[in-house]
PDB file of C-alpha atoms in Angstrom:
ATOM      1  CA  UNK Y   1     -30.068 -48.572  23.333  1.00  0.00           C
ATOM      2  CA  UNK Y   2     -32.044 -44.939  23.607  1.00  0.00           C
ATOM      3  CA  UNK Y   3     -30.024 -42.716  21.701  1.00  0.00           C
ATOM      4  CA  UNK Y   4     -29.737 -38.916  23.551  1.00  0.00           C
ATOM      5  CA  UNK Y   5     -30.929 -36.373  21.426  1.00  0.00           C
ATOM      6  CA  UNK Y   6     -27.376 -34.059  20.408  1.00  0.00           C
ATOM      7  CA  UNK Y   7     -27.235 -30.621  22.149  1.00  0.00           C
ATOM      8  CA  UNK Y   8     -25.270 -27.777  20.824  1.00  0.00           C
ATOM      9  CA  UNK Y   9     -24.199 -24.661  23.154  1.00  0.00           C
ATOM     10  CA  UNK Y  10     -23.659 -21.416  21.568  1.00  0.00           C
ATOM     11  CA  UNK Y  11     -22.147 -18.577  23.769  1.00  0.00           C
ATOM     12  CA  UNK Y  12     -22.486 -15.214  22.403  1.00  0.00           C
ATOM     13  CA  UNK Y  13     -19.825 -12.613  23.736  1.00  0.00           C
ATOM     14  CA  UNK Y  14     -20.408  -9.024  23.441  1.00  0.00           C
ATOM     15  CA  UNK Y  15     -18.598  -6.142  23.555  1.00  0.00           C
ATOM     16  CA  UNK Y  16     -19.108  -2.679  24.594  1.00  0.00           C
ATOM     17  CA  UNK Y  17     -17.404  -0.843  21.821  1.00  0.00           C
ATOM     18  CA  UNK Y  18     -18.770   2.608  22.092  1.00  0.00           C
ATOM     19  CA  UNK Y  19     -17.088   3.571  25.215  1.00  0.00           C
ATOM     20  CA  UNK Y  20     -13.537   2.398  24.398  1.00  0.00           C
ATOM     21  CA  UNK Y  21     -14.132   4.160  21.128  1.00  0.00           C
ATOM     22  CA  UNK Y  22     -15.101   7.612  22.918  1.00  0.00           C
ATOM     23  CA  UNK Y  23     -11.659   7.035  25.468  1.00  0.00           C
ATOM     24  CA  UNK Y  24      -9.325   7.085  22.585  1.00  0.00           C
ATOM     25  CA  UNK Y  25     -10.959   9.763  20.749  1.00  0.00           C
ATOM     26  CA  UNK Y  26     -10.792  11.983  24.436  1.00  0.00           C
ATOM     27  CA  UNK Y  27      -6.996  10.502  24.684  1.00  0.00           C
ATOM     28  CA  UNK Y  28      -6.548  11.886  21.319  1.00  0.00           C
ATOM     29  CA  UNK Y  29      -7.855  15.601  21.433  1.00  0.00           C
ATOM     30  CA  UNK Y  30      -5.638  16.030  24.510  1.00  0.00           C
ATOM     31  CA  UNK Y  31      -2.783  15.216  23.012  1.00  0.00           C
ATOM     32  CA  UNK Y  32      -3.459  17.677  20.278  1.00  0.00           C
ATOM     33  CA  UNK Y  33      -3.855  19.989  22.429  1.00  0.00           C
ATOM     34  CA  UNK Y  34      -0.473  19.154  24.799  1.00  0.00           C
ATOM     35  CA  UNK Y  35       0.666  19.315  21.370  1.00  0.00           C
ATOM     36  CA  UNK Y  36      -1.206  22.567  19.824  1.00  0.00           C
ATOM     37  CA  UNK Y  37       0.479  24.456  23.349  1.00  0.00           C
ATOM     38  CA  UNK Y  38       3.751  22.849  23.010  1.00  0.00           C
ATOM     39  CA  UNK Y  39       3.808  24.464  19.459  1.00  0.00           C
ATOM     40  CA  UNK Y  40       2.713  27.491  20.501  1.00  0.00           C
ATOM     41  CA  UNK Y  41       5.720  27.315  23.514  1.00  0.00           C
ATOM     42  CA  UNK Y  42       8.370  26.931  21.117  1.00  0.00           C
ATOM     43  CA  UNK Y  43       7.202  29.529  18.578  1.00  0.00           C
ATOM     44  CA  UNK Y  44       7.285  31.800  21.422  1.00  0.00           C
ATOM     45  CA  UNK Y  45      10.711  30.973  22.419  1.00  0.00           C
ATOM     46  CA  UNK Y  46      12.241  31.191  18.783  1.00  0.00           C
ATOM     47  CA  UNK Y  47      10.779  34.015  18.399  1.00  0.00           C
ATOM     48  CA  UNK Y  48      11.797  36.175  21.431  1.00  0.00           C
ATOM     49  CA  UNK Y  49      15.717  34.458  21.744  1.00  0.00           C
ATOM     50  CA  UNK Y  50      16.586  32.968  18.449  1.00  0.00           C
ATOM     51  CA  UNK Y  51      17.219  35.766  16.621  1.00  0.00           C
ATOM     52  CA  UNK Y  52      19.456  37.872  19.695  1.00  0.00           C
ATOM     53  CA  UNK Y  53      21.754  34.437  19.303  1.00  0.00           C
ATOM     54  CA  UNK Y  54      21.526  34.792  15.682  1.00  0.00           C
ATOM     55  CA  UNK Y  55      22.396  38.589  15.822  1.00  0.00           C
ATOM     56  CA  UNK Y  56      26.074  37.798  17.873  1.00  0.00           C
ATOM     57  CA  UNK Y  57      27.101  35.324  15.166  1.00  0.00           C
ATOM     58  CA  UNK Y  58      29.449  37.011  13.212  1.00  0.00           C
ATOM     59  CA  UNK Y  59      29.349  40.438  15.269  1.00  0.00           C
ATOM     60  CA  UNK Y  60      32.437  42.500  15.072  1.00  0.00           C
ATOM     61  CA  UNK Y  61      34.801  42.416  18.329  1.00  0.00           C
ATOM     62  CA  UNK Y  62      35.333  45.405  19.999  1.00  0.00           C
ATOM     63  CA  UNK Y  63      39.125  46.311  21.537  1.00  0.00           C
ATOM     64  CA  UNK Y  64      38.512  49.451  24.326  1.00  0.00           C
ATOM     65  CA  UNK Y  65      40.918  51.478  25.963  1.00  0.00           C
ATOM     66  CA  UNK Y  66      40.812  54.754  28.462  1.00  0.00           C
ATOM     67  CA  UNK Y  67      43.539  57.104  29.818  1.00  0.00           C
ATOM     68  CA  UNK Y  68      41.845  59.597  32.642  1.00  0.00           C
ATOM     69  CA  UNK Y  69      43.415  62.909  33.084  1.00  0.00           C
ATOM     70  CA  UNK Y  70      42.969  66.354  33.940  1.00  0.00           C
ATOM     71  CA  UNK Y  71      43.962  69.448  32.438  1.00  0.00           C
ATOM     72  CA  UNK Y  72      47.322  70.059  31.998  1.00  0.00           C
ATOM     73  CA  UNK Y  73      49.216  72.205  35.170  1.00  0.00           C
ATOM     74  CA  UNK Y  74      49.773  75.933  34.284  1.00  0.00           C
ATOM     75  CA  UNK Y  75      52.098  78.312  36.129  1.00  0.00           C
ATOM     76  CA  UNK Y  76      50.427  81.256  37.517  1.00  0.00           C
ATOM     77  CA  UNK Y  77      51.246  83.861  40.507  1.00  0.00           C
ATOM     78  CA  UNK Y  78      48.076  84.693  42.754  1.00  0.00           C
ATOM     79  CA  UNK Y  79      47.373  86.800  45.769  1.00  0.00           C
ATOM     80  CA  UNK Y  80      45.716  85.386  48.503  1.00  0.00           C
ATOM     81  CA  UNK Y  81      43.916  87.013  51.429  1.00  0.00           C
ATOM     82  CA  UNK Y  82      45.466  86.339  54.961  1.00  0.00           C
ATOM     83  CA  UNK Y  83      42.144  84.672  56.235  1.00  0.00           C
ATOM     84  CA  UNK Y  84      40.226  81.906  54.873  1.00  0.00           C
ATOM     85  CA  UNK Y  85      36.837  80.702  55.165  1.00  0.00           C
ATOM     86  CA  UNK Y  86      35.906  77.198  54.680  1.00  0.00           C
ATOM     87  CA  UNK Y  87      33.120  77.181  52.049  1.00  0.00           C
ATOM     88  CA  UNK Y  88      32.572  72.978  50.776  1.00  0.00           C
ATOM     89  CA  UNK Y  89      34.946  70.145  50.051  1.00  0.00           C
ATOM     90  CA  UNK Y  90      35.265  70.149  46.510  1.00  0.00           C
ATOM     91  CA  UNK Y  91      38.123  72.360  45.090  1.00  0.00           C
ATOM     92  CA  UNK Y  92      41.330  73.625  47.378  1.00  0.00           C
ATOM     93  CA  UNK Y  93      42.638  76.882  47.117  1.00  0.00           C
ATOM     94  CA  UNK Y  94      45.605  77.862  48.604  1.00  0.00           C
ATOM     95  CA  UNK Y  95      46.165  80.635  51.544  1.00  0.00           C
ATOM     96  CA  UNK Y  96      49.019  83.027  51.844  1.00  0.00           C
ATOM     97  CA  UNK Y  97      49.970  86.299  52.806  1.00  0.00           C
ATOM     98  CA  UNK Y  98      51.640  87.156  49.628  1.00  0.00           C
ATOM     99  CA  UNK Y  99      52.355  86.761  46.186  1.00  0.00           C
ATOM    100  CA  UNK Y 100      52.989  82.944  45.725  1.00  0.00           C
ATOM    101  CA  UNK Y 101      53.673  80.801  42.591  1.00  0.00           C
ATOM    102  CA  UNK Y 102      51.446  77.622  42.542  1.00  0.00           C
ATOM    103  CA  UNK Y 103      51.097  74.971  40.319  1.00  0.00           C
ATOM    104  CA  UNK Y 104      47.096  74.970  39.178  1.00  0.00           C
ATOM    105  CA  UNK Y 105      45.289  71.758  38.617  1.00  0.00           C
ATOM    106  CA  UNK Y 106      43.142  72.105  36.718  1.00  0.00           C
ATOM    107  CA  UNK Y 107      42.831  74.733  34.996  1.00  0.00           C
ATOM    108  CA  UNK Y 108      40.575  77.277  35.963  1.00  0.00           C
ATOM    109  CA  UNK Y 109      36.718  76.507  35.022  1.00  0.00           C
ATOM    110  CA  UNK Y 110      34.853  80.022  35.434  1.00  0.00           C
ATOM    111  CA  UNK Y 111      31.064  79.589  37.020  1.00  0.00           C
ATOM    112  CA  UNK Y 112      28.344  81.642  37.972  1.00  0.00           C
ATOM    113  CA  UNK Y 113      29.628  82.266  41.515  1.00  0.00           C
ATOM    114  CA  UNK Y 114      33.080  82.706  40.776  1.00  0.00           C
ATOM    115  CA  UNK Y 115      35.883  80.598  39.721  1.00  0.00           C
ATOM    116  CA  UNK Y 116      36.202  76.993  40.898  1.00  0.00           C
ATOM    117  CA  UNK Y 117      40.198  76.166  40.773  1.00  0.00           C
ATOM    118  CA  UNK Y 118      42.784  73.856  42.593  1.00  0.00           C
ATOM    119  CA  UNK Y 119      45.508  75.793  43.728  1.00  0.00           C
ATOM    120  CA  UNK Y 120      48.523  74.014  45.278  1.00  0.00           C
ATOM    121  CA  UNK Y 121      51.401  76.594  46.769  1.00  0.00           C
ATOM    122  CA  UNK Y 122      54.853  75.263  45.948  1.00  0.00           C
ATOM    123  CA  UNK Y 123      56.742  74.185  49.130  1.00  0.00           C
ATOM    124  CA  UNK Y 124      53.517  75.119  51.541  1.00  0.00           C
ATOM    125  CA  UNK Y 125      51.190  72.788  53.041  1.00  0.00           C
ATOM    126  CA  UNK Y 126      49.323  75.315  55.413  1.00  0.00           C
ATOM    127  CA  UNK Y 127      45.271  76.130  55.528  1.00  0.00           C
ATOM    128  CA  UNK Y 128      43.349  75.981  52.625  1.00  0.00           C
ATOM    129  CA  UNK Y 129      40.043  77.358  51.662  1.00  0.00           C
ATOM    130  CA  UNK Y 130      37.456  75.416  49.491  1.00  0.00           C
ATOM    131  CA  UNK Y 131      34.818  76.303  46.601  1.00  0.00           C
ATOM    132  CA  UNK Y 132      31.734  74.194  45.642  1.00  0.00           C
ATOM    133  CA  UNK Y 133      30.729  72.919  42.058  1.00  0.00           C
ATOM    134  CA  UNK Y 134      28.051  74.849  40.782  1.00  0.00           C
ATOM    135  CA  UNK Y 135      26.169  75.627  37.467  1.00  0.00           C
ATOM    136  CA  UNK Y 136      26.034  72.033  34.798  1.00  0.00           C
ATOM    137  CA  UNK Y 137      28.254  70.249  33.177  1.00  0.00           C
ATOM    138  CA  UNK Y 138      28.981  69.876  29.871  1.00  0.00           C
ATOM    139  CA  UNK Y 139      29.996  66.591  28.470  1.00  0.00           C
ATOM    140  CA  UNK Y 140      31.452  67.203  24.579  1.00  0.00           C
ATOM    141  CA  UNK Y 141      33.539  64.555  22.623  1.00  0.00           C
ATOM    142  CA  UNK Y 142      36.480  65.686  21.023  1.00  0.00           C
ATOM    143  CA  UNK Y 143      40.039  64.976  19.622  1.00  0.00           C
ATOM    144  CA  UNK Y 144      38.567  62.311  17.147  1.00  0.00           C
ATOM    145  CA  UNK Y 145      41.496  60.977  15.198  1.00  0.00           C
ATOM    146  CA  UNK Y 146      41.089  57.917  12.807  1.00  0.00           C
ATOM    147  CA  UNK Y 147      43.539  54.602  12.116  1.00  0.00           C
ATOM    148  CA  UNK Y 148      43.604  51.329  13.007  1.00  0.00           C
ATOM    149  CA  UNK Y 149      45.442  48.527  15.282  1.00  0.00           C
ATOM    150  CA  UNK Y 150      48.176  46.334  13.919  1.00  0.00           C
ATOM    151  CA  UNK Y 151      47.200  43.821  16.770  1.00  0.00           C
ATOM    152  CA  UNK Y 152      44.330  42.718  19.301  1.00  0.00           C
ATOM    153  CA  UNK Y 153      46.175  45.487  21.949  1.00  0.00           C
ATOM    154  CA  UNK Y 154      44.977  49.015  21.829  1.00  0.00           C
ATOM    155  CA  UNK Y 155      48.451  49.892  22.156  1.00  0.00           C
ATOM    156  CA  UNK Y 156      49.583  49.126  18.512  1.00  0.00           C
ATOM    157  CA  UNK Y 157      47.021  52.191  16.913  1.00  0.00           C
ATOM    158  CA  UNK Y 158      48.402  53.584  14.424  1.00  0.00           C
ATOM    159  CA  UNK Y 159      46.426  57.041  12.881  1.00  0.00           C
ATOM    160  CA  UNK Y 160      45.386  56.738   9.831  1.00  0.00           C
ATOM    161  CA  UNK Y 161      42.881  58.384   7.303  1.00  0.00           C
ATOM    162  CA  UNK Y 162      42.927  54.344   5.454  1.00  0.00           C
ATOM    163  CA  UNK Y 163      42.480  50.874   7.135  1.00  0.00           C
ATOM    164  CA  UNK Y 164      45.120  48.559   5.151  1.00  0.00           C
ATOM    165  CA  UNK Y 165      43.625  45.258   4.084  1.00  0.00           C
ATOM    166  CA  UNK Y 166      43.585  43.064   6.961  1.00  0.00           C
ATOM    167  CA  UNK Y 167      43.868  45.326   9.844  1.00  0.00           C
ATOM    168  CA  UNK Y 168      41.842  46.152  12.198  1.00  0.00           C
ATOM    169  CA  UNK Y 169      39.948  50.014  12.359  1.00  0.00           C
ATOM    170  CA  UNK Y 170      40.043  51.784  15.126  1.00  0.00           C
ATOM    171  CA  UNK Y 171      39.671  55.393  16.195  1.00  0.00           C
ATOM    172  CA  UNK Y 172      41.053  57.528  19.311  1.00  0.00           C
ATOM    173  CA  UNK Y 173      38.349  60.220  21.096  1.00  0.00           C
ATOM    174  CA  UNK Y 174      38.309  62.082  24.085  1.00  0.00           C
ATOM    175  CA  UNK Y 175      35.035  62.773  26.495  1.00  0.00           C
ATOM    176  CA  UNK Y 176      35.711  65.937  28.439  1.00  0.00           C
ATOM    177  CA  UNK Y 177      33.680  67.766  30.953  1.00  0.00           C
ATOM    178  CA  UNK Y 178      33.777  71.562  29.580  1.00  0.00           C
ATOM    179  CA  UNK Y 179      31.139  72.596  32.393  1.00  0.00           C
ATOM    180  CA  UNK Y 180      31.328  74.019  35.346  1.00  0.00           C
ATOM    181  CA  UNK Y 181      29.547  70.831  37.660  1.00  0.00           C
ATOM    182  CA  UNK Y 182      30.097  67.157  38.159  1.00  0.00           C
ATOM    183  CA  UNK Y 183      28.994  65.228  35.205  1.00  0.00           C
ATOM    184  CA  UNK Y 184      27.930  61.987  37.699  1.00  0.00           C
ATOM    185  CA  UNK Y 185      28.074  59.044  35.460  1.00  0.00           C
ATOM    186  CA  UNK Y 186      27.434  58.663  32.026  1.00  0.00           C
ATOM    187  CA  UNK Y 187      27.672  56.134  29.081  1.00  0.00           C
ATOM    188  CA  UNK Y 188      28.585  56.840  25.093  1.00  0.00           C
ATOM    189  CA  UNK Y 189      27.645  54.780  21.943  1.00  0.00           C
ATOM    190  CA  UNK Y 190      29.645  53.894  19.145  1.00  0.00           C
ATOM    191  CA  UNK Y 191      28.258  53.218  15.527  1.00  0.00           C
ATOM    192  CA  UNK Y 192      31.394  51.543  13.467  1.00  0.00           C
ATOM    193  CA  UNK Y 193      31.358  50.410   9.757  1.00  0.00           C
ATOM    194  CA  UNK Y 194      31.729  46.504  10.219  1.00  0.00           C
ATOM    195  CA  UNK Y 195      30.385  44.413   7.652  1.00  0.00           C
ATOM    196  CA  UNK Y 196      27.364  43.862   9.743  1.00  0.00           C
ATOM    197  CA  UNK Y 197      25.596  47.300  11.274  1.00  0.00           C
ATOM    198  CA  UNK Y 198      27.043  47.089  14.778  1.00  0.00           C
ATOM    199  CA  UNK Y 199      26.593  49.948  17.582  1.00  0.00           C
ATOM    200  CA  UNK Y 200      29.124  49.427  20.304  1.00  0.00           C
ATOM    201  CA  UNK Y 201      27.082  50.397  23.671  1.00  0.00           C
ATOM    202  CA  UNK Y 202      29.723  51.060  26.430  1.00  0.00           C
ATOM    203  CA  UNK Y 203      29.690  49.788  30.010  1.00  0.00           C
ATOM    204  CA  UNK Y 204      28.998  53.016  32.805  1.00  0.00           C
ATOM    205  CA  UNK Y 205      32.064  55.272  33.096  1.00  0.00           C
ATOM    206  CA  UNK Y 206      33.262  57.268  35.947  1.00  0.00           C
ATOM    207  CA  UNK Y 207      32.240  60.657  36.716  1.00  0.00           C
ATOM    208  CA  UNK Y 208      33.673  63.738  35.431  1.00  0.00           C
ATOM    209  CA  UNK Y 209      34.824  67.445  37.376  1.00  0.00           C
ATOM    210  CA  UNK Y 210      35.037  70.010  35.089  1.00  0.00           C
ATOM    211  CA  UNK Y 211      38.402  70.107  33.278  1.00  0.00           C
ATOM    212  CA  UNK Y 212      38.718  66.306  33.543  1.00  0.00           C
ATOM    213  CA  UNK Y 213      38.665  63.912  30.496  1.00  0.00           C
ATOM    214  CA  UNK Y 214      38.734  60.696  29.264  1.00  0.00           C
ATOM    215  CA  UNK Y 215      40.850  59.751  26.082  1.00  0.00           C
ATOM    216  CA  UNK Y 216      39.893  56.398  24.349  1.00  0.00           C
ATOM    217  CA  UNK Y 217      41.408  53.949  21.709  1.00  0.00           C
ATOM    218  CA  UNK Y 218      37.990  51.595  20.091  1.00  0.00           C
ATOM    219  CA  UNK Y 219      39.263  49.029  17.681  1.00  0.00           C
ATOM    220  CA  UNK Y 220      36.627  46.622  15.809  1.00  0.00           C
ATOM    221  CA  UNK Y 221      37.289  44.007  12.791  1.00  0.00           C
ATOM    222  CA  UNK Y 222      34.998  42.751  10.804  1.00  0.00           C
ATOM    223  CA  UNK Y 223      35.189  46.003   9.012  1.00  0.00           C
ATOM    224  CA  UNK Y 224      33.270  47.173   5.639  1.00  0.00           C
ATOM    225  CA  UNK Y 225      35.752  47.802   3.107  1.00  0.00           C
ATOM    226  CA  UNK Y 226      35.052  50.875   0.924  1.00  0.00           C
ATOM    227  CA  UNK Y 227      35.556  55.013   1.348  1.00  0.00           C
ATOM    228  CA  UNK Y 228      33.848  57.311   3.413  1.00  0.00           C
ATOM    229  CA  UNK Y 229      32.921  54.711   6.308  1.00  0.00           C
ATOM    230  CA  UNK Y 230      31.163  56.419   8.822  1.00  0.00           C
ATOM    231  CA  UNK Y 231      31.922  56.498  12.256  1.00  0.00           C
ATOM    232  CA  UNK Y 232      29.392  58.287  14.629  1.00  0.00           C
ATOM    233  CA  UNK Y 233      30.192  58.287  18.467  1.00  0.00           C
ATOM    234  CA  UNK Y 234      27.728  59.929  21.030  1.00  0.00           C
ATOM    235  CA  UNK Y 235      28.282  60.280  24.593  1.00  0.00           C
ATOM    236  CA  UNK Y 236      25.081  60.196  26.781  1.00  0.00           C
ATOM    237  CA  UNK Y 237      22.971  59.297  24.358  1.00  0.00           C
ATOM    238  CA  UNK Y 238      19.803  58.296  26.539  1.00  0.00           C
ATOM    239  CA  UNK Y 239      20.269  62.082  27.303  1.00  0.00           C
ATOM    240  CA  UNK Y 240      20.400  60.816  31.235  1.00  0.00           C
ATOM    241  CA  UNK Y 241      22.554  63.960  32.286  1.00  0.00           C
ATOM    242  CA  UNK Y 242      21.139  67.632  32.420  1.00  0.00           C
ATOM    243  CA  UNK Y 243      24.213  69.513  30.731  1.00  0.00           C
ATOM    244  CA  UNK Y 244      24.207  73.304  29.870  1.00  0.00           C
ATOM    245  CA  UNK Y 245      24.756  72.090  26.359  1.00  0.00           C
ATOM    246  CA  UNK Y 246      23.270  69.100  24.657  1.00  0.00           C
ATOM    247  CA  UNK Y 247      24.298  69.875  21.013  1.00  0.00           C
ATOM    248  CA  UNK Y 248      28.202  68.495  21.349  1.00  0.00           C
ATOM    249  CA  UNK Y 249      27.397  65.103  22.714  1.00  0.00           C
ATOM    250  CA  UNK Y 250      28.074  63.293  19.256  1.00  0.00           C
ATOM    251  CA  UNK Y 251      31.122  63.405  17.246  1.00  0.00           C
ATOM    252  CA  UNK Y 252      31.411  61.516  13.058  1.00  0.00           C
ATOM    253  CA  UNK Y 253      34.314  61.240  10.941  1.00  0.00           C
ATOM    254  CA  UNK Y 254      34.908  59.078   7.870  1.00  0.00           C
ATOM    255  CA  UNK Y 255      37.313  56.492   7.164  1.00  0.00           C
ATOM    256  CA  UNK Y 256      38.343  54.449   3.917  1.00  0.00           C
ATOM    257  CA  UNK Y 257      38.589  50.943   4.517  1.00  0.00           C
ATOM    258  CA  UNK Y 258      40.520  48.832   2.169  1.00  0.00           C
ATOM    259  CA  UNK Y 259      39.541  45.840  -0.281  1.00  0.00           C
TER     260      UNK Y 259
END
C-alpha cells in the first residue's frame, strides 16, 4: 500500500479595510454638520420667538372702553343772508331770511377762512350752504381722572385717587380734536403701573372733526402696589398726524395702589 503524501489548503481572506474606514468617517462629518446647522436653526428660533412668548406670560389684561361725541348743542340766534352758495360738503349752515334760533352742533371751531359750524334751523329743512375744513388739527388728551373697576366691565369704574387691594386700576381720558381740520386716523399708547412694565398700544381709532371727542375707560390688573404709580398716556405717538400743536399729545397722572 503507497501511502499519499497529506496536503493541507490554506485560504487567506482579505479585506479592504481602508475604504469602509474612510465611508464612516465621511458618514460621520455629515452628520455633524446636519447637526452643527440644526443647532444653529434652533438657536435662531429661541432666540427671535422665545422670549415674545415669554414676555405675554404674566402680562397685565387690559379692559377698553369708548363713548364718541361731539360738543355739546348751544343756543344761539344768527342772521342769515337770503342767498346761498354751495362751497364743499363738510359742515351745513343754515339759510334764512331772518333772525332764526338754531340749535349748533358743534360748537363753533374758528379757522383761517372763517368759521366752520353746523347750524340746524329749528322747524326748517330748506337750502343749506356748506364750509370746508381747513387749517390742522389738533389732537390733545384731556379729562384724565383716576380709579379703578370693581369688575372685568368698564362699566363698574369707580374714580379714585387709591386702588383698594384687589381691584383692578383703571383710569378715564378723553382724545379731542381742538383743531380746525380732520384729524384722519390716529392711535394712542398707554404706559400703566402693572407689576411687570407693560405699554398698552391701542388698535386704529376713527377719525376726528374738530369739536369731536372720544372719552375712554382703560382698566389693567396685575397692578404694582405702592404711591405715586405713574400713568403716562400719549395719543399719536409715532407722530403720524401733522397737527398745529404737537406739545399736548401726552397726558400723566399718579395713582396709589394698595398692598
Amino acid at each position: 500500500m503507497v501511502n499519499m503524501p497529506h496536503m493541507e489548503t490554506t485560504t487567506i481572506r482579505t479585506t479592504k479595510t481602508g475604504g469602509r474606514t474612510a465611508a464612516v468617517n465621511a458618514l460621520a462629518i455629515v452628520g455633524f454638520i446636519v447637526l452643527l446647522i440644526l443647532g444653529m436653526a434652533l438657536a435662531i428660533y429661541a432666540a427671535s420667538y422665545v422670549p415674545k412668548a415669554v414676555s405675554r406670560i404674566g402680562a397685565a389684561a387690559v379692559y377698553l372702553s369708548s363713548t364718541f361725541s361731539k360738543d355739546g348743542e348751544t343756543t344761539l340766534e344768527v342772521v342769515t343772508p337770503d342767498e346761498t352758495v354751495p362751497f364743499g360738503d363738510d359742515v351745513v349752515v343754515a339759510t334764512s331770511t331772518a333772525t332764526t334760533t338754531v340749535v349748533v352742533t358743534p360748537a363753533p371751531v374758528t379757522t383761517g377762512g372763517g368759521t366752520v359750524t353746523t347750524v340746524r334751523p329749528i322747524g326748517t329743512t330748506g337750502g343749506a350752504v356748506t364750509l370746508p375744513l381747513s387749517g390742522l388739527p389738533d389732537l390733545v388728551v384731556e379729562n384724565v381722572v383716576t380709579g379703578y373697576l370693581t369688575s372685568t366691565n368698564t362699566s363698574s369704574f369707580r374714580a379714585a385717587d387709591e386702588v383698594p387691594d384687589g381691584e383692578r386700576g383703571a383710569f378715564k381720558f378723553t382724545i379731542r380734536n381742538q383743531g380746525t381740520n380732520a384729524s384722519g386716523r390716529f392711535e394712542f399708547d398707554a404706559t400703566l403701573p402693572t407689576s411687570r412694565a407693560f405699554t398698552y398700544s391701542s388698535s386704529i381709532q376713527q377719525s376726528l372733526n374738530p369739536g369731536e371727542r372720544i372719552e375712554y375707560v382703560l382698566g389693567f390688573d396685575r397692578t404694582k402696589d405702592g404711591e405715586n404709580r405713574k400713568i403716562t398716556i400719549t395719543v399719536d405717538p409715532d407722530e403720524d398726524i401733522r397737527e398745529s400743536n404737537e406739545g399736548n399729545n401726552t397726558r400723566s397722572v399718579t395713582i396709589d395702589i394698595e398692598k
